[in-house]
Amino acid sequence: METRQRAGRHPGEWTLVAQFGEARLIRHVSGSLQLRGGTPADRAEAHDWIVRFLRQHRPKAAARA
């Protein structure tokens, strides 16, 4: 899978940190991270990236959309 990183923004609510297939890692205005959507493989790829680059963060899992 290809990892895409971009700085997308949803006005006043959250910022897109990175996307892994259909899984999106977002940062809320409060500073918390959340991993939304994606297949199990997408989410595993996101987890590996988070462990490597964002060790201090543990994103909350969201209901699958």
PDB file of N, CA and C in Angstrom:
ATOM      1  N   MET A   1       0.835  -1.186   0.000  1.00  0.00           N
ATOM      2  CA  MET A   1       0.000   0.000   0.000  1.00  0.00           C
ATOM      3  C   MET A   1       0.875   1.242   0.000  1.00  0.00           C
ATOM      4  N   GLU A   2       0.391   2.259  -0.655  1.00  0.00           N
ATOM      5  CA  GLU A   2       1.102   3.528  -0.696  1.00  0.00           C
ATOM      6  C   GLU A   2       0.607   4.429   0.429  1.00  0.00           C
ATOM      7  N   THR A   3       1.524   5.013   1.143  1.00  0.00           N
ATOM      8  CA  THR A   3       1.173   5.941   2.217  1.00  0.00           C
ATOM      9  C   THR A   3       1.167   7.343   1.647  1.00  0.00           C
ATOM     10  N   ARG A   4       0.085   8.045   1.877  1.00  0.00           N
ATOM     11  CA  ARG A   4       0.002   9.432   1.425  1.00  0.00           C
ATOM     12  C   ARG A   4      -0.032  10.322   2.653  1.00  0.00           C
ATOM     13  N   GLN A   5       0.811  11.324   2.646  1.00  0.00           N
ATOM     14  CA  GLN A   5       0.799  12.296   3.731  1.00  0.00           C
ATOM     15  C   GLN A   5       0.370  13.624   3.142  1.00  0.00           C
ATOM     16  N   ARG A   6      -0.542  14.259   3.823  1.00  0.00           N
ATOM     17  CA  ARG A   6      -0.955  15.578   3.381  1.00  0.00           C
ATOM     18  C   ARG A   6      -1.487  16.358   4.569  1.00  0.00           C
ATOM     19  N   ALA A   7      -1.544  17.624   4.396  1.00  0.00           N
ATOM     20  CA  ALA A   7      -2.028  18.476   5.478  1.00  0.00           C
ATOM     21  C   ALA A   7      -3.396  19.018   5.099  1.00  0.00           C
ATOM     22  N   GLY A   8      -4.384  18.146   5.029  1.00  0.00           N
ATOM     23  CA  GLY A   8      -5.746  18.571   4.762  1.00  0.00           C
ATOM     24  C   GLY A   8      -6.352  19.131   6.028  1.00  0.00           C
ATOM     25  N   ARG A   9      -7.431  19.885   5.883  1.00  0.00           N
ATOM     26  CA  ARG A   9      -8.039  20.489   7.064  1.00  0.00           C
ATOM     27  C   ARG A   9      -9.547  20.536   6.917  1.00  0.00           C
ATOM     28  N   HIS A  10     -10.222  20.204   7.982  1.00  0.00           N
ATOM     29  CA  HIS A  10     -11.672  20.355   8.056  1.00  0.00           C
ATOM     30  C   HIS A  10     -11.889  21.530   8.994  1.00  0.00           C
ATOM     31  N   PRO A  11     -12.393  22.649   8.502  1.00  0.00           N
ATOM     32  CA  PRO A  11     -12.419  23.901   9.266  1.00  0.00           C
ATOM     33  C   PRO A  11     -12.905  23.754  10.709  1.00  0.00           C
ATOM     34  N   GLY A  12     -12.014  24.084  11.636  1.00  0.00           N
ATOM     35  CA  GLY A  12     -12.368  24.155  13.039  1.00  0.00           C
ATOM     36  C   GLY A  12     -12.509  22.846  13.784  1.00  0.00           C
ATOM     37  N   GLU A  13     -12.365  21.715  13.116  1.00  0.00           N
ATOM     38  CA  GLU A  13     -12.578  20.437  13.790  1.00  0.00           C
ATOM     39  C   GLU A  13     -11.339  19.550  13.820  1.00  0.00           C
ATOM     40  N   TRP A  14     -10.724  19.311  12.663  1.00  0.00           N
ATOM     41  CA  TRP A  14      -9.590  18.403  12.616  1.00  0.00           C
ATOM     42  C   TRP A  14      -8.705  18.679  11.406  1.00  0.00           C
ATOM     43  N   THR A  15      -7.488  18.107  11.456  1.00  0.00           N
ATOM     44  CA  THR A  15      -6.513  18.196  10.377  1.00  0.00           C
ATOM     45  C   THR A  15      -6.120  16.782   9.975  1.00  0.00           C
ATOM     46  N   LEU A  16      -6.066  16.524   8.673  1.00  0.00           N
ATOM     47  CA  LEU A  16      -5.613  15.229   8.181  1.00  0.00           C
ATOM     48  C   LEU A  16      -4.095  15.180   8.284  1.00  0.00           C
ATOM     49  N   VAL A  17      -3.584  14.212   9.041  1.00  0.00           N
ATOM     50  CA  VAL A  17      -2.144  14.064   9.238  1.00  0.00           C
ATOM     51  C   VAL A  17      -1.561  13.178   8.149  1.00  0.00           C
ATOM     52  N   ALA A  18      -2.177  12.023   7.911  1.00  0.00           N
ATOM     53  CA  ALA A  18      -1.694  11.069   6.910  1.00  0.00           C
ATOM     54  C   ALA A  18      -2.839  10.144   6.524  1.00  0.00           C
ATOM     55  N   GLN A  19      -2.711   9.541   5.336  1.00  0.00           N
ATOM     56  CA  GLN A  19      -3.718   8.591   4.874  1.00  0.00           C
ATOM     57  C   GLN A  19      -3.012   7.330   4.414  1.00  0.00           C
ATOM     58  N   PHE A  20      -3.566   6.192   4.801  1.00  0.00           N
ATOM     59  CA  PHE A  20      -3.005   4.878   4.492  1.00  0.00           C
ATOM     60  C   PHE A  20      -4.094   4.082   3.802  1.00  0.00           C
ATOM     61  N   GLY A  21      -4.110   4.038   2.484  1.00  0.00           N
ATOM     62  CA  GLY A  21      -5.231   3.433   1.772  1.00  0.00           C
ATOM     63  C   GLY A  21      -6.483   4.222   2.105  1.00  0.00           C
ATOM     64  N   GLU A  22      -7.465   3.563   2.717  1.00  0.00           N
ATOM     65  CA  GLU A  22      -8.706   4.238   3.112  1.00  0.00           C
ATOM     66  C   GLU A  22      -8.706   4.676   4.576  1.00  0.00           C
ATOM     67  N   ALA A  23      -7.656   4.349   5.320  1.00  0.00           N
ATOM     68  CA  ALA A  23      -7.558   4.749   6.730  1.00  0.00           C
ATOM     69  C   ALA A  23      -6.975   6.155   6.819  1.00  0.00           C
ATOM     70  N   ARG A  24      -7.629   7.014   7.605  1.00  0.00           N
ATOM     71  CA  ARG A  24      -7.171   8.393   7.757  1.00  0.00           C
ATOM     72  C   ARG A  24      -6.770   8.647   9.207  1.00  0.00           C
ATOM     73  N   LEU A  25      -5.584   9.199   9.382  1.00  0.00           N
ATOM     74  CA  LEU A  25      -5.109   9.607  10.699  1.00  0.00           C
ATOM     75  C   LEU A  25      -5.360  11.104  10.812  1.00  0.00           C
ATOM     76  N   ILE A  26      -6.209  11.488  11.771  1.00  0.00           N
ATOM     77  CA  ILE A  26      -6.561  12.899  11.917  1.00  0.00           C
ATOM     78  C   ILE A  26      -6.190  13.403  13.302  1.00  0.00           C
ATOM     79  N   ARG A  27      -5.914  14.712  13.377  1.00  0.00           N
ATOM     80  CA  ARG A  27      -5.621  15.372  14.651  1.00  0.00           C
ATOM     81  C   ARG A  27      -6.746  16.356  14.928  1.00  0.00           C
ATOM     82  N   HIS A  28      -7.411  16.161  16.056  1.00  0.00           N
ATOM     83  CA  HIS A  28      -8.484  17.065  16.477  1.00  0.00           C
ATOM     84  C   HIS A  28      -7.881  18.359  17.006  1.00  0.00           C
ATOM     85  N   VAL A  29      -8.695  19.411  17.068  1.00  0.00           N
ATOM     86  CA  VAL A  29      -8.208  20.696  17.580  1.00  0.00           C
ATOM     87  C   VAL A  29      -7.712  20.568  19.020  1.00  0.00           C
ATOM     88  N   SER A  30      -8.179  19.579  19.748  1.00  0.00           N
ATOM     89  CA  SER A  30      -7.720  19.342  21.124  1.00  0.00           C
ATOM     90  C   SER A  30      -6.312  18.747  21.165  1.00  0.00           C
ATOM     91  N   GLY A  31      -5.811  18.290  19.995  1.00  0.00           N
ATOM     92  CA  GLY A  31      -4.486  17.684  19.922  1.00  0.00           C
ATOM     93  C   GLY A  31      -4.500  16.172  19.892  1.00  0.00           C
ATOM     94  N   SER A  32      -5.653  15.556  20.164  1.00  0.00           N
ATOM     95  CA  SER A  32      -5.725  14.094  20.150  1.00  0.00           C
ATOM     96  C   SER A  32      -5.744  13.580  18.714  1.00  0.00           C
ATOM     97  N   LEU A  33      -5.234  12.362  18.528  1.00  0.00           N
ATOM     98  CA  LEU A  33      -5.225  11.715  17.219  1.00  0.00           C
ATOM     99  C   LEU A  33      -6.312  10.664  17.158  1.00  0.00           C
ATOM    100  N   GLN A  34      -6.815  10.427  15.939  1.00  0.00           N
ATOM    101  CA  GLN A  34      -7.834   9.405  15.740  1.00  0.00           C
ATOM    102  C   GLN A  34      -7.586   8.750  14.392  1.00  0.00           C
ATOM    103  N   LEU A  35      -7.700   7.431  14.343  1.00  0.00           N
ATOM    104  CA  LEU A  35      -7.568   6.674  13.110  1.00  0.00           C
ATOM    105  C   LEU A  35      -8.966   6.294  12.662  1.00  0.00           C
ATOM    106  N   ARG A  36      -9.351   6.737  11.464  1.00  0.00           N
ATOM    107  CA  ARG A  36     -10.706   6.504  10.966  1.00  0.00           C
ATOM    108  C   ARG A  36     -10.694   5.635   9.716  1.00  0.00           C
ATOM    109  N   GLY A  37     -11.603   4.657   9.706  1.00  0.00           N
ATOM    110  CA  GLY A  37     -11.855   3.853   8.515  1.00  0.00           C
ATOM    111  C   GLY A  37     -10.707   2.938   8.139  1.00  0.00           C
ATOM    112  N   GLY A  38     -10.793   2.418   6.911  1.00  0.00           N
ATOM    113  CA  GLY A  38      -9.752   1.569   6.365  1.00  0.00           C
ATOM    114  C   GLY A  38      -9.967   0.092   6.610  1.00  0.00           C
ATOM    115  N   THR A  39      -9.298  -0.689   5.808  1.00  0.00           N
ATOM    116  CA  THR A  39      -9.319  -2.141   5.944  1.00  0.00           C
ATOM    117  C   THR A  39      -8.358  -2.531   7.066  1.00  0.00           C
ATOM    118  N   PRO A  40      -8.429  -3.770   7.515  1.00  0.00           N
ATOM    119  CA  PRO A  40      -7.455  -4.205   8.524  1.00  0.00           C
ATOM    120  C   PRO A  40      -6.004  -3.993   8.058  1.00  0.00           C
ATOM    121  N   ALA A  41      -5.731  -4.206   6.774  1.00  0.00           N
ATOM    122  CA  ALA A  41      -4.374  -3.996   6.249  1.00  0.00           C
ATOM    123  C   ALA A  41      -3.994  -2.516   6.289  1.00  0.00           C
ATOM    124  N   ASP A  42      -4.937  -1.631   5.936  1.00  0.00           N
ATOM    125  CA  ASP A  42      -4.683  -0.184   5.990  1.00  0.00           C
ATOM    126  C   ASP A  42      -4.377   0.246   7.419  1.00  0.00           C
ATOM    127  N   ARG A  43      -5.162  -0.261   8.355  1.00  0.00           N
ATOM    128  CA  ARG A  43      -4.998   0.112   9.764  1.00  0.00           C
ATOM    129  C   ARG A  43      -3.675  -0.433  10.324  1.00  0.00           C
ATOM    130  N   ALA A  44      -3.271  -1.624   9.884  1.00  0.00           N
ATOM    131  CA  ALA A  44      -1.989  -2.187  10.316  1.00  0.00           C
ATOM    132  C   ALA A  44      -0.836  -1.332   9.793  1.00  0.00           C
ATOM    133  N   GLU A  45      -0.943  -0.880   8.549  1.00  0.00           N
ATOM    134  CA  GLU A  45       0.082  -0.007   7.974  1.00  0.00           C
ATOM    135  C   GLU A  45       0.157   1.310   8.750  1.00  0.00           C
ATOM    136  N   ALA A  46      -1.004   1.861   9.082  1.00  0.00           N
ATOM    137  CA  ALA A  46      -1.052   3.100   9.862  1.00  0.00           C
ATOM    138  C   ALA A  46      -0.411   2.885  11.230  1.00  0.00           C
ATOM    139  N   HIS A  47      -0.726   1.767  11.864  1.00  0.00           N
ATOM    140  CA  HIS A  47      -0.159   1.470  13.186  1.00  0.00           C
ATOM    141  C   HIS A  47       1.368   1.414  13.117  1.00  0.00           C
ATOM    142  N   ASP A  48       1.899   0.739  12.098  1.00  0.00           N
ATOM    143  CA  ASP A  48       3.354   0.649  11.943  1.00  0.00           C
ATOM    144  C   ASP A  48       3.978   2.035  11.786  1.00  0.00           C
ATOM    145  N   TRP A  49       3.323   2.901  11.012  1.00  0.00           N
ATOM    146  CA  TRP A  49       3.817   4.263  10.793  1.00  0.00           C
ATOM    147  C   TRP A  49       3.780   5.055  12.094  1.00  0.00           C
ATOM    148  N   ILE A  50       2.690   4.919  12.841  1.00  0.00           N
ATOM    149  CA  ILE A  50       2.539   5.639  14.112  1.00  0.00           C
ATOM    150  C   ILE A  50       3.615   5.200  15.099  1.00  0.00           C
ATOM    151  N   VAL A  51       3.855   3.904  15.193  1.00  0.00           N
ATOM    152  CA  VAL A  51       4.874   3.386  16.102  1.00  0.00           C
ATOM    153  C   VAL A  51       6.251   3.934  15.721  1.00  0.00           C
ATOM    154  N   ARG A  52       6.509   4.047  14.433  1.00  0.00           N
ATOM    155  CA  ARG A  52       7.809   4.517  13.967  1.00  0.00           C
ATOM    156  C   ARG A  52       7.993   6.026  14.152  1.00  0.00           C
ATOM    157  N   PHE A  53       6.971   6.810  13.797  1.00  0.00           N
ATOM    158  CA  PHE A  53       7.143   8.258  13.742  1.00  0.00           C
ATOM    159  C   PHE A  53       6.434   9.048  14.840  1.00  0.00           C
ATOM    160  N   LEU A  54       5.440   8.472  15.468  1.00  0.00           N
ATOM    161  CA  LEU A  54       4.678   9.190  16.491  1.00  0.00           C
ATOM    162  C   LEU A  54       4.597   8.365  17.765  1.00  0.00           C
ATOM    163  N   ARG A  55       5.713   7.937  18.249  1.00  0.00           N
ATOM    164  CA  ARG A  55       5.742   7.029  19.398  1.00  0.00           C
ATOM    165  C   ARG A  55       4.986   7.544  20.608  1.00  0.00           C
ATOM    166  N   GLN A  56       4.965   8.847  20.806  1.00  0.00           N
ATOM    167  CA  GLN A  56       4.316   9.402  21.993  1.00  0.00           C
ATOM    168  C   GLN A  56       2.796   9.409  21.879  1.00  0.00           C
ATOM    169  N   HIS A  57       2.258   9.142  20.696  1.00  0.00           N
ATOM    170  CA  HIS A  57       0.807   9.202  20.500  1.00  0.00           C
ATOM    171  C   HIS A  57       0.193   7.819  20.341  1.00  0.00           C
ATOM    172  N   ARG A  58      -0.991   7.668  20.871  1.00  0.00           N
ATOM    173  CA  ARG A  58      -1.800   6.462  20.691  1.00  0.00           C
ATOM    174  C   ARG A  58      -3.158   6.928  20.204  1.00  0.00           C
ATOM    175  N   PRO A  59      -3.444   6.835  18.903  1.00  0.00           N
ATOM    176  CA  PRO A  59      -4.720   7.357  18.404  1.00  0.00           C
ATOM    177  C   PRO A  59      -5.906   6.546  18.891  1.00  0.00           C
ATOM    178  N   LYS A  60      -7.026   7.225  19.042  1.00  0.00           N
ATOM    179  CA  LYS A  60      -8.280   6.552  19.380  1.00  0.00           C
ATOM    180  C   LYS A  60      -8.814   5.910  18.108  1.00  0.00           C
ATOM    181  N   ALA A  61      -9.351   4.714  18.226  1.00  0.00           N
ATOM    182  CA  ALA A  61      -9.960   4.053  17.077  1.00  0.00           C
ATOM    183  C   ALA A  61     -11.372   4.588  16.899  1.00  0.00           C
ATOM    184  N   ALA A  62     -11.766   4.791  15.659  1.00  0.00           N
ATOM    185  CA  ALA A  62     -13.118   5.261  15.356  1.00  0.00           C
ATOM    186  C   ALA A  62     -13.918   4.097  14.802  1.00  0.00           C
ATOM    187  N   ALA A  63     -15.216   4.211  14.871  1.00  0.00           N
ATOM    188  CA  ALA A  63     -16.080   3.202  14.262  1.00  0.00           C
ATOM    189  C   ALA A  63     -15.816   3.194  12.768  1.00  0.00           C
ATOM    190  N   ARG A  64     -15.840   2.038  12.194  1.00  0.00           N
ATOM    191  CA  ARG A  64     -15.568   1.935  10.757  1.00  0.00           C
ATOM    192  C   ARG A  64     -16.723   2.488   9.961  1.00  0.00           C
ATOM    193  N   ALA A  65     -16.364   3.286   8.975  1.00  0.00           N
ATOM    194  CA  ALA A  65     -17.399   3.926   8.149  1.00  0.00           C
ATOM    195  C   ALA A  65     -17.611   3.171   6.863  1.00  0.00           C
TER     196      ALA A  65
END
